[in-house]
Amino acid sequence: MRYRPSRRSRTTAQAAVAFMVLAGLNAPAVIGFAEAKYHAYEINKPGYKAAYGHWGVADMPAEYQLNSIHAALLPTGKVLLIAGSGNNIKLFKGGSFKSTVWDPVKNTFRKIATPKDMFCAGHSQLPDGKLLIAGGTARYEVLKGDVKRAGGAMLVKNEDPDHARTFPKGTVFVSPGGKKYVAQFPVRVPAAKKTVNKKHGKTIVTVTANQARVYVEAPEDGTQGITDTSAQYGIQGLKGKDRDNFYGLANKLGMDKKDFQGIREAYEFDPWTEKYVKVDAMSEARWYPTLVSLADGKVLAVSGLDDIGQVVPGRNEIFDPKTRKWSKAATRYFPTYPSLFLLQGGDRVFYSGSNAGYGPADDGRIPGVWNLKTNRFTQVPGLKAPRILETSSSVLLPPAQDQKVMVLGGGGVGESRKSTARTAIVDLKAAKPSYAAGPELSEPTRYLNSVIMPDDTVFTTGGSRDYRGRSASNILKAQFYNPATNTFTPAAAPTVGRNYHTEALLLPDGRVAVFGSDSLFGDKDNTVPGTFEQRVEVYTPPYLYRASRPEIHGGPTEVARGGSATFMTASASRIRTARLIHPGSATHVTDVDQRSIALNVKRANGRITVSVPKDSSLVPSGWYLLYVTDRHHTPSKGVWVRVR
């Protein structure tokens, strides 16, 4: 009898034939699908997680998503994400500025009213736990071919010693030939300086004009607004003595490229009320500035693009959180977002050479130690590939007492395709500090994020080989650097590519959260515009897959420098180390706030006592996370402690 397949058998056979035909036609896709499935199986095995850790994407509802440009861990355990206009000129022109607070424990989100465009501002943690944010965006860049109106800097002079004056946005300046230019921002001009001296019995009064600067533009499109000669400009609407006392001076007003422009405004973010509070404005407008905490609790602000789009020429300033006002600091020029680290034992900061870009290729790029009191700058030599430091990562290696700084990767100036796998380490306690080569990264990398971990390692992740991930060059790799062995070990690979506008923070529970990324293009051929990465990816390190973690509780929330604090624990005999880790405040792969301080530990039944160093340049006042680790380097959850 001849066999006759059933309907079900025929269907199955036909499906198998169809699958084999499709598989033959699409072998790479089928193989790729199988490989992806197998990879997902492998990375979720307990043994793999215990060896390499694991990545997961946080579920952020659409209404809270934003282009994260800045990220800061707050003493409440929450994370403040600031976008401002988020590199979106439509949002900028519409005045739509965004911030979100994320609770990584509850995975909840809250929108925050954002008063100014804090896109590309600077920020630093203050001693009372508030976050200082200074600067931001007054104007987006306009490339040369897109410039429609002539414009540039106008110096507004005041020869009246008795009155200051504020001129509003829209003030019109008129040249002797009748050309008009309009102020794009309000400008306040201080009163002239008046000195009275007596000579040979006569009273001599000298008046020196004061001045302020404002960006102006021609009122109409076209080349007719261009002027290449210096001139004095009258101010439309002034009469009598005011017409003589107040006037403008300008040189070239042209149609060349217009860079980003900064703002002077500064705010404190209160973690407990979750509101921005305005403080005194800076004397200089700043876009891409670095803010770094000092030993006395004040904050140093350096660099940035000013109100006409030029790098601030070395005019630095200091914020006093007690008065909420700014004062002048030592003069020193740096390119934008320089990485500066407070050093132990005095009024010195170290410039690692890392920066985020704007400024001449040969000015302010050399690493060195800067004394803020004497304004002396001592260069630090020995760095391989010193011209490939832009968008590099820098970190004060743990523990901070060792006073070693590491620089990792980096790229060439501007939109250069150059990048490097170089790492280098400098011992700043040496008599003559000099960089020495460290172990190389697995491939040339820029925009690498570096995070200090509770077990004295540094976790590094992401980056790209080319400028802003161009040519699909994002690097899906992560690794740990161990300062004790001077080696890298691999970690689980992230699933989300990260380059420009990326931040990474250590969370209180020992995980690492990574935010942002702003690829220039969305394809390998660089033909499709890139989109901003809004997903938040969280890395769980291998130590969180171990059997148990040490625990501490019941201690004080405040401790004095030079003092001690006692905590209850059932793990006293297991505990080997204690570290105070300052919460991170990251932007543009720059986080100068994070540092890890080693504490002395005394153990007893059911408790431990930790001692805090007395040096305020090693342990600046503020909120810290206290972690303890056992002999397997497994850390506890972080406990918030305020150091006064």
XYZ file of C-alpha atoms in Angstrom:
644
model
C 0.000 0.000 0.000
C 1.335 3.384 -1.009
C 2.039 5.796 1.863
C -0.029 8.977 1.825
C 0.971 11.757 4.191
C -1.649 13.385 6.364
C -2.602 17.038 5.973
C -0.569 17.861 9.132
C 2.499 15.977 7.843
C 2.273 17.720 4.477
C 2.066 21.116 6.194
C 5.068 20.377 8.386
C 7.129 19.113 5.452
C 6.215 22.113 3.359
C 7.185 24.419 6.226
C 10.507 22.608 6.578
C 11.215 22.918 2.854
C 10.210 26.575 2.969
C 12.476 27.156 5.961
C 15.413 25.459 4.207
C 14.841 27.575 1.104
C 14.652 30.744 3.181
C 17.666 29.681 5.189
C 19.604 29.195 1.984
C 18.579 32.604 0.732
C 19.169 34.339 4.086
C 21.918 32.276 5.677
C 23.682 35.280 7.287
C 20.421 36.489 8.859
C 19.573 33.034 10.189
C 23.056 32.565 11.565
C 22.978 36.051 13.056
C 19.635 35.331 14.723
C 20.968 32.082 16.163
C 24.122 33.784 17.399
C 22.105 36.552 19.058
C 19.911 33.980 20.808
C 22.931 32.050 21.997
C 24.662 35.247 23.167
C 21.553 36.243 25.152
C 21.553 32.773 26.730
C 25.256 32.995 27.622
C 25.210 36.472 29.204
C 22.259 35.534 31.404
C 23.887 32.436 32.885
C 24.713 32.859 36.612
C 28.361 31.983 36.049
C 28.733 34.653 33.365
C 27.145 37.326 35.548
C 29.388 36.390 38.470
C 32.440 36.784 36.236
C 31.505 39.789 34.082
C 28.376 41.428 35.487
C 25.201 42.265 33.600
C 23.540 45.190 31.781
C 19.869 46.133 31.799
C 17.896 49.053 30.366
C 15.874 51.121 32.847
C 12.262 51.598 31.839
C 11.840 55.384 31.590
C 8.308 56.406 30.540
C 8.166 58.517 27.394
C 6.908 61.635 29.162
C 10.077 61.780 31.295
C 12.620 60.985 28.611
C 15.107 63.702 27.756
C 18.442 64.327 26.085
C 20.621 63.886 29.146
C 23.575 66.287 28.965
C 24.372 66.383 32.692
C 23.922 63.811 35.465
C 24.503 64.211 39.199
C 23.938 61.835 42.112
C 22.107 63.634 44.925
C 22.310 62.946 48.711
C 18.730 61.666 48.531
C 19.997 58.770 46.414
C 18.213 60.146 43.367
C 19.837 61.280 40.111
C 19.307 64.709 38.563
C 19.375 64.596 34.761
C 19.658 67.963 33.017
C 19.024 68.479 29.327
C 18.204 72.165 29.090
C 17.463 72.465 25.373
C 19.374 69.190 24.890
C 21.279 70.180 21.734
C 17.929 70.778 20.039
C 17.711 74.246 18.517
C 13.915 74.005 18.154
C 13.550 73.504 21.902
C 16.006 76.349 22.474
C 14.066 78.781 20.320
C 10.827 77.651 21.955
C 12.250 78.152 25.450
C 11.601 74.512 26.372
C 14.227 73.451 28.933
C 14.105 70.049 30.641
C 15.322 68.343 33.812
C 14.231 65.029 35.326
C 14.854 63.461 38.736
C 15.172 59.672 38.655
C 14.874 57.424 41.709
C 16.926 54.319 40.773
C 15.535 52.302 43.701
C 11.846 52.834 42.973
C 12.505 53.522 39.276
C 10.257 56.575 39.454
C 10.672 59.893 37.659
C 9.710 63.520 38.204
C 9.868 66.478 35.829
C 11.625 69.567 37.204
C 10.839 73.139 36.178
C 14.053 74.404 34.548
C 14.441 78.214 34.484
C 17.301 78.662 31.988
C 19.003 76.731 29.226
C 21.537 74.768 31.287
C 22.655 72.897 28.174
C 26.463 72.600 28.447
C 26.704 74.339 31.836
C 29.201 73.462 34.570
C 28.269 71.946 37.942
C 29.725 70.852 41.253
C 28.521 69.371 44.540
C 28.359 71.879 47.429
C 29.142 71.110 51.100
C 25.461 71.217 52.096
C 24.454 68.681 49.432
C 23.061 71.136 46.921
C 24.312 71.138 43.356
C 25.741 74.346 41.891
C 25.006 74.795 38.174
C 26.632 77.753 36.411
C 26.486 78.888 32.801
C 24.670 77.398 29.860
C 23.518 78.442 26.419
C 22.623 81.964 25.258
C 22.884 81.218 21.541
C 23.434 78.156 19.345
C 26.268 78.135 16.835
C 25.597 79.158 13.232
C 27.936 77.774 10.555
C 29.451 80.205 8.085
C 27.211 79.300 5.164
C 24.122 79.650 7.355
C 24.907 83.098 8.779
C 22.319 85.527 7.422
C 23.176 88.717 9.286
C 26.419 90.490 10.126
C 27.254 90.605 13.816
C 29.899 90.586 16.489
C 31.019 92.166 19.761
C 30.086 95.717 20.754
C 31.871 97.366 23.701
C 29.412 99.626 25.498
C 31.233 102.489 27.254
C 30.097 104.580 30.245
C 31.829 107.865 31.108
C 29.309 108.812 33.811
C 30.922 108.303 37.263
C 27.617 108.666 39.076
C 25.372 106.185 37.322
C 25.458 102.620 36.024
C 22.977 101.752 33.320
C 21.307 98.677 31.888
C 20.453 98.645 28.193
C 17.727 96.142 27.252
C 17.788 93.541 24.518
C 16.931 95.336 21.272
C 18.997 98.457 21.995
C 20.113 99.973 18.663
C 23.682 101.187 18.017
C 24.199 103.556 15.064
C 27.513 104.109 13.233
C 28.646 107.543 11.931
C 27.596 106.359 8.461
C 24.134 105.326 9.633
C 24.567 101.542 9.873
C 22.520 100.015 12.666
C 23.176 97.024 14.923
C 20.814 95.571 17.510
C 21.802 94.177 20.958
C 20.800 90.511 21.239
C 20.922 90.499 25.043
C 20.520 93.047 27.850
C 23.791 94.609 29.027
C 24.631 96.415 32.267
C 27.448 98.980 32.129
C 28.987 99.938 35.519
C 29.573 103.577 36.420
C 32.841 105.146 35.317
C 35.711 105.194 37.810
C 36.334 108.538 39.455
C 39.600 109.402 41.233
C 40.380 112.650 43.083
C 43.997 113.746 43.663
C 45.629 116.922 44.907
C 48.760 118.252 43.218
C 50.432 121.597 43.908
C 47.372 122.704 45.847
C 45.013 121.881 42.998
C 42.291 119.223 42.981
C 42.531 116.968 39.942
C 39.540 114.791 39.098
C 40.095 111.892 36.688
C 37.240 109.923 35.165
C 37.991 106.572 33.515
C 35.239 105.085 31.393
C 33.875 101.690 32.359
C 32.613 99.159 29.836
C 30.654 95.992 29.185
C 30.296 93.822 26.115
C 27.244 92.695 24.194
C 26.649 90.710 21.019
C 24.958 92.747 18.261
C 23.517 91.931 14.841
C 22.417 93.904 11.805
C 18.605 94.263 11.767
C 18.252 92.727 8.303
C 19.622 89.788 6.336
C 22.349 90.410 3.775
C 25.939 91.504 3.333
C 25.095 95.202 3.591
C 25.516 94.898 7.368
C 29.213 93.960 7.151
C 31.735 96.506 8.437
C 35.518 96.023 8.522
C 36.498 99.294 10.198
C 36.643 100.378 13.835
C 34.012 102.948 14.728
C 32.236 104.674 17.606
C 28.482 104.034 17.695
C 25.789 106.235 19.147
C 22.972 104.669 21.140
C 19.577 105.336 19.641
C 17.174 107.187 21.921
C 19.696 108.828 24.271
C 19.627 112.567 24.762
C 21.671 115.313 26.408
C 24.630 114.221 28.570
C 23.653 110.548 28.285
C 24.288 110.768 24.561
C 27.900 111.771 25.286
C 28.481 109.489 28.275
C 27.177 106.252 26.744
C 28.318 104.908 23.360
C 29.527 101.778 21.599
C 32.848 100.735 20.082
C 33.236 97.900 17.580
C 35.787 96.543 15.155
C 34.818 93.986 12.499
C 31.134 93.029 12.362
C 30.921 90.278 9.788
C 29.250 87.087 8.621
C 31.843 84.537 9.691
C 30.876 81.439 11.735
C 29.116 82.263 15.004
C 30.035 79.939 17.873
C 27.873 78.974 20.819
C 27.523 81.730 23.419
C 27.334 81.316 27.183
C 25.217 82.805 29.964
C 26.237 84.256 33.342
C 23.362 82.837 35.375
C 23.978 80.371 38.204
C 21.609 78.233 40.273
C 21.635 75.835 43.188
C 19.541 72.684 42.910
C 18.085 71.651 46.260
C 17.855 67.819 46.400
C 15.182 67.869 49.115
C 12.766 70.383 47.591
C 13.837 69.376 44.064
C 13.847 72.988 42.910
C 16.338 75.355 41.294
C 17.197 78.472 43.313
C 18.875 81.406 41.589
C 22.143 82.719 43.062
C 24.473 85.558 42.117
C 25.454 85.549 38.429
C 29.052 85.075 37.331
C 31.028 88.026 36.006
C 31.751 86.029 32.820
C 29.318 84.214 30.588
C 30.361 80.550 30.297
C 29.377 77.660 27.996
C 31.373 74.408 28.520
C 32.980 75.518 31.822
C 34.465 73.289 34.513
C 33.478 73.757 38.166
C 35.685 72.151 40.815
C 35.275 72.090 44.615
C 38.099 73.553 46.711
C 39.361 72.714 50.203
C 37.479 75.589 51.845
C 34.123 74.571 50.374
C 34.173 77.199 47.652
C 33.920 76.347 43.954
C 36.303 77.396 41.182
C 34.837 78.093 37.713
C 37.187 78.111 34.726
C 37.009 78.417 30.947
C 33.914 78.208 28.734
C 32.746 80.169 25.713
C 31.737 83.720 26.623
C 28.938 86.037 25.539
C 30.376 86.485 22.039
C 31.430 82.862 21.504
C 35.127 83.106 22.375
C 36.953 81.026 24.992
C 37.060 83.040 28.211
C 40.669 84.361 28.199
C 41.765 83.057 31.592
C 39.336 85.095 33.706
C 38.356 82.571 36.369
C 36.137 83.072 39.414
C 35.194 81.506 42.736
C 31.733 80.884 44.209
C 31.250 81.166 47.978
C 28.249 79.029 49.044
C 27.930 81.031 52.285
C 27.326 84.335 50.498
C 26.146 82.843 47.182
C 28.378 85.323 45.394
C 31.337 85.158 43.007
C 34.784 86.737 43.246
C 37.868 86.829 41.029
C 40.311 83.913 40.991
C 43.826 83.464 39.645
C 44.182 84.036 35.923
C 44.907 80.980 33.787
C 43.733 80.002 30.298
C 42.288 76.539 29.619
C 40.349 75.038 26.704
C 36.741 74.209 27.496
C 35.729 71.577 30.085
C 39.275 71.045 31.391
C 39.672 68.178 33.876
C 40.900 69.718 37.146
C 41.513 67.789 40.374
C 41.969 69.257 43.857
C 45.295 68.066 45.281
C 46.138 67.205 48.845
C 47.997 69.595 51.100
C 47.327 73.084 49.785
C 45.761 75.420 47.260
C 46.719 73.391 44.205
C 44.765 71.740 41.426
C 46.050 69.397 38.742
C 45.095 69.849 35.087
C 45.343 66.395 33.497
C 45.246 67.747 29.940
C 41.804 66.241 29.253
C 39.293 68.699 27.825
C 36.202 68.796 25.639
C 37.418 70.841 22.805
C 36.926 74.512 22.124
C 40.141 76.528 21.958
C 43.323 76.679 19.867
C 45.217 73.408 19.381
C 48.433 74.827 20.872
C 47.110 76.911 23.759
C 46.341 75.623 27.251
C 46.646 71.954 26.368
C 49.744 71.022 28.417
C 49.098 69.198 31.740
C 50.375 70.717 34.948
C 49.957 71.636 38.608
C 48.371 75.046 39.196
C 48.866 76.915 42.481
C 45.790 79.092 42.953
C 47.495 81.437 45.432
C 50.727 82.134 43.568
C 49.229 81.481 40.095
C 52.297 79.392 39.306
C 51.740 76.609 36.767
C 54.251 73.743 36.749
C 54.075 71.620 33.624
C 53.925 67.835 33.960
C 55.790 66.019 31.141
C 55.900 62.444 29.917
C 52.492 62.063 28.283
C 52.474 59.993 25.105
C 50.359 61.489 22.286
C 49.771 64.803 24.096
C 47.912 66.219 21.089
C 45.250 63.509 21.342
C 43.713 64.515 24.667
C 40.425 66.039 23.567
C 37.412 64.013 24.780
C 39.741 61.821 26.861
C 38.748 60.579 30.291
C 40.561 61.473 33.506
C 40.141 60.114 37.021
C 41.761 60.565 40.441
C 42.632 56.925 41.105
C 41.445 55.274 44.325
C 42.328 55.752 47.051
C 42.733 59.541 46.844
C 45.597 59.426 49.349
C 47.810 57.994 46.596
C 47.405 61.229 44.587
C 47.605 59.485 41.229
C 45.650 60.633 38.187
C 44.987 58.494 35.123
C 44.120 59.725 31.639
C 42.443 57.282 29.247
C 42.051 57.463 25.470
C 41.135 60.679 23.696
C 40.904 62.193 20.248
C 42.430 64.881 18.078
C 41.361 68.519 18.264
C 37.955 69.353 16.791
C 36.401 66.901 14.349
C 39.627 64.952 13.902
C 39.360 61.251 13.078
C 42.346 60.537 15.328
C 41.899 58.593 18.549
C 44.204 56.672 20.859
C 44.246 53.575 23.067
C 46.814 55.270 25.297
C 46.437 55.432 29.048
C 48.907 57.187 31.327
C 49.315 57.683 35.060
C 51.030 60.439 37.014
C 52.115 60.220 40.661
C 51.560 63.740 41.980
C 53.351 62.973 45.257
C 56.620 62.498 43.381
C 59.307 65.181 43.649
C 59.051 65.797 39.907
C 55.737 64.389 38.670
C 55.762 62.879 35.189
C 53.277 60.748 33.291
C 54.160 57.074 32.825
C 52.507 54.743 30.338
C 49.649 52.613 31.606
C 48.105 49.523 29.978
C 46.491 50.299 26.635
C 42.776 50.102 25.981
C 41.607 47.311 23.680
C 41.254 49.837 20.838
C 41.572 53.594 20.240
C 38.731 55.267 22.141
C 37.358 58.736 22.790
C 34.378 59.658 25.041
C 35.228 56.867 27.491
C 33.390 57.128 30.835
C 35.330 56.241 33.995
C 33.672 55.522 37.353
C 35.383 54.919 40.703
C 34.032 51.749 42.321
C 33.791 50.748 46.034
C 36.373 47.953 45.584
C 39.130 50.405 44.466
C 38.757 49.598 40.780
C 37.760 51.988 37.994
C 34.960 50.894 35.686
C 35.245 52.240 32.131
C 32.623 51.879 29.454
C 31.539 52.942 25.977
C 33.063 55.592 23.762
C 33.699 55.609 20.040
C 36.708 55.418 17.790
C 35.774 58.408 15.622
C 34.360 61.854 16.333
C 30.814 61.587 17.761
C 30.512 57.952 16.732
C 31.023 58.779 13.075
C 31.111 55.813 10.639
C 29.266 53.606 13.150
C 32.341 53.572 15.408
C 30.659 53.194 18.815
C 32.522 50.701 21.004
C 30.359 48.164 22.833
C 32.938 47.254 25.455
C 33.494 47.762 29.160
C 36.344 46.873 31.498
C 37.729 47.335 35.002
C 41.071 48.960 35.714
C 42.795 47.779 38.897
C 45.347 50.329 40.197
C 46.928 47.697 42.456
C 47.881 45.449 39.522
C 47.905 48.116 36.763
C 45.778 45.885 34.546
C 42.440 45.846 32.760
C 39.974 42.969 33.025
C 36.930 42.654 30.743
C 33.356 43.271 31.842
C 30.071 42.424 30.181
C 29.529 44.434 27.005
C 26.910 47.210 27.057
C 24.093 46.969 24.543
C 23.731 50.718 23.928
C 26.439 52.682 22.109
C 27.670 55.847 23.830
C 29.814 58.739 22.594
C 29.387 62.530 22.799
C 27.113 63.908 25.564
C 27.420 60.759 27.694
C 27.577 60.471 31.487
C 28.082 57.604 33.957
C 27.541 57.524 37.730
C 28.055 55.098 40.616
C 24.712 54.471 42.345
C 24.430 53.968 46.136
C 23.718 50.237 45.763
C 27.000 49.715 43.849
C 25.572 49.615 40.315
C 26.572 52.036 37.522
C 24.073 54.019 35.459
C 24.968 55.361 32.001
C 23.065 58.136 30.226
C 22.990 59.997 26.919
C 24.898 59.821 23.625
C 24.659 62.168 20.672
C 25.864 60.471 17.492
C 26.474 62.773 14.549
C 25.164 60.170 12.095
C 22.909 57.148 12.321
C 24.579 54.923 9.726
C 28.022 53.680 8.711
C 28.076 55.747 5.527
C 27.323 58.978 7.429
C 24.281 59.797 5.316
C 21.522 59.633 7.960
C 21.399 62.183 10.813
C 21.960 60.693 14.253
C 19.396 60.705 17.055
C 20.012 61.396 20.729
C 20.113 58.246 22.860
C 17.519 58.574 25.652
C 17.715 55.073 27.108
C 19.301 54.640 30.541
C 21.429 51.496 30.829
C 22.402 50.149 34.250
C 25.369 47.864 34.880
C 25.345 45.383 37.756
C 28.972 44.461 38.619
C 30.097 40.893 39.343
C 30.389 41.594 43.071
C 26.585 41.892 43.314
C 26.187 38.277 42.142
C 28.154 36.871 45.047
C 26.549 35.018 47.942
C 26.309 37.852 50.456
C 27.349 41.450 51.056
C 28.595 42.991 54.288
C 26.130 45.391 55.909
C 26.453 48.461 58.136
C 23.690 50.469 59.814
C 22.804 52.537 62.846
C 25.650 55.056 62.578
C 25.630 58.862 62.531
C 24.692 60.845 59.424
C 27.398 63.439 60.163
C 31.068 63.170 61.071
C 33.760 65.783 61.547
C 37.020 65.701 59.600
C 39.598 64.157 61.871
C 36.810 62.414 63.800
C 35.345 58.922 63.798
C 31.982 57.212 63.445
C 30.730 53.852 64.700
C 28.296 51.621 62.801
C 26.507 48.435 63.748
C 27.215 45.320 61.678
C 26.888 41.569 61.801
C 29.856 41.394 59.453
C 32.584 43.001 61.569
C 35.058 40.134 61.226
C 34.587 40.075 57.436
C 35.184 43.768 56.817
C 38.597 44.692 55.437
C 38.299 48.216 53.985
C 36.178 51.344 54.271
C 35.902 54.084 51.657
C 34.193 57.452 51.444
C 33.190 58.034 47.826
C 32.130 61.512 46.793
C 29.025 61.431 44.574
C 29.608 62.041 40.894
C 28.548 65.020 38.812
C 29.270 64.225 35.180
C 29.043 65.857 31.773
C 30.963 65.485 28.508
C 33.018 62.594 29.992
C 34.212 65.014 32.684
C 33.594 64.262 36.373
C 36.039 65.982 38.695
C 33.778 65.624 41.754
C 34.226 61.869 42.233
C 36.967 60.690 44.612
C 37.440 57.744 46.995
C 39.103 58.261 50.387
C 40.515 55.335 52.394
C 39.443 55.253 56.054
C 41.079 53.514 58.990
C 38.868 50.718 60.352
C 38.616 49.308 63.886
C 36.539 46.168 64.409
C 34.688 44.919 67.461
C 31.826 42.531 68.117
C 28.803 43.838 66.285
C 30.328 47.149 65.206
C 33.083 48.935 63.321
C 34.587 52.381 63.815
C 35.942 54.368 60.874
C 38.235 57.404 61.108
C 38.097 60.312 58.642
C 41.328 62.122 57.628
C 41.638 65.718 58.845
C 42.938 67.318 55.640
C 40.175 69.322 53.923
C 42.077 69.248 50.626
C 41.820 65.449 50.729
C 38.288 65.314 52.153
C 36.383 68.466 51.182
C 33.223 69.106 53.175
C 30.103 67.516 51.763
C 28.006 64.376 51.477
C 29.716 61.043 50.801
C 28.756 57.404 50.380
C 30.437 55.146 52.945
C 31.162 51.650 51.651
C 32.869 48.762 53.418
C 34.242 45.692 51.618
C 35.078 42.151 52.733
C 38.113 40.001 51.904
C 36.537 39.099 48.560
C 36.243 42.841 47.729
C 32.459 42.611 47.928
C 31.063 46.002 48.988
C 28.161 46.901 51.201
C 25.452 49.233 50.025
C 26.520 52.826 50.391
C 25.480 54.754 53.504
C 25.142 58.539 53.223
C 27.406 60.476 55.587
C 27.966 64.220 55.698
C 31.541 65.307 56.416
C 31.878 68.760 58.013
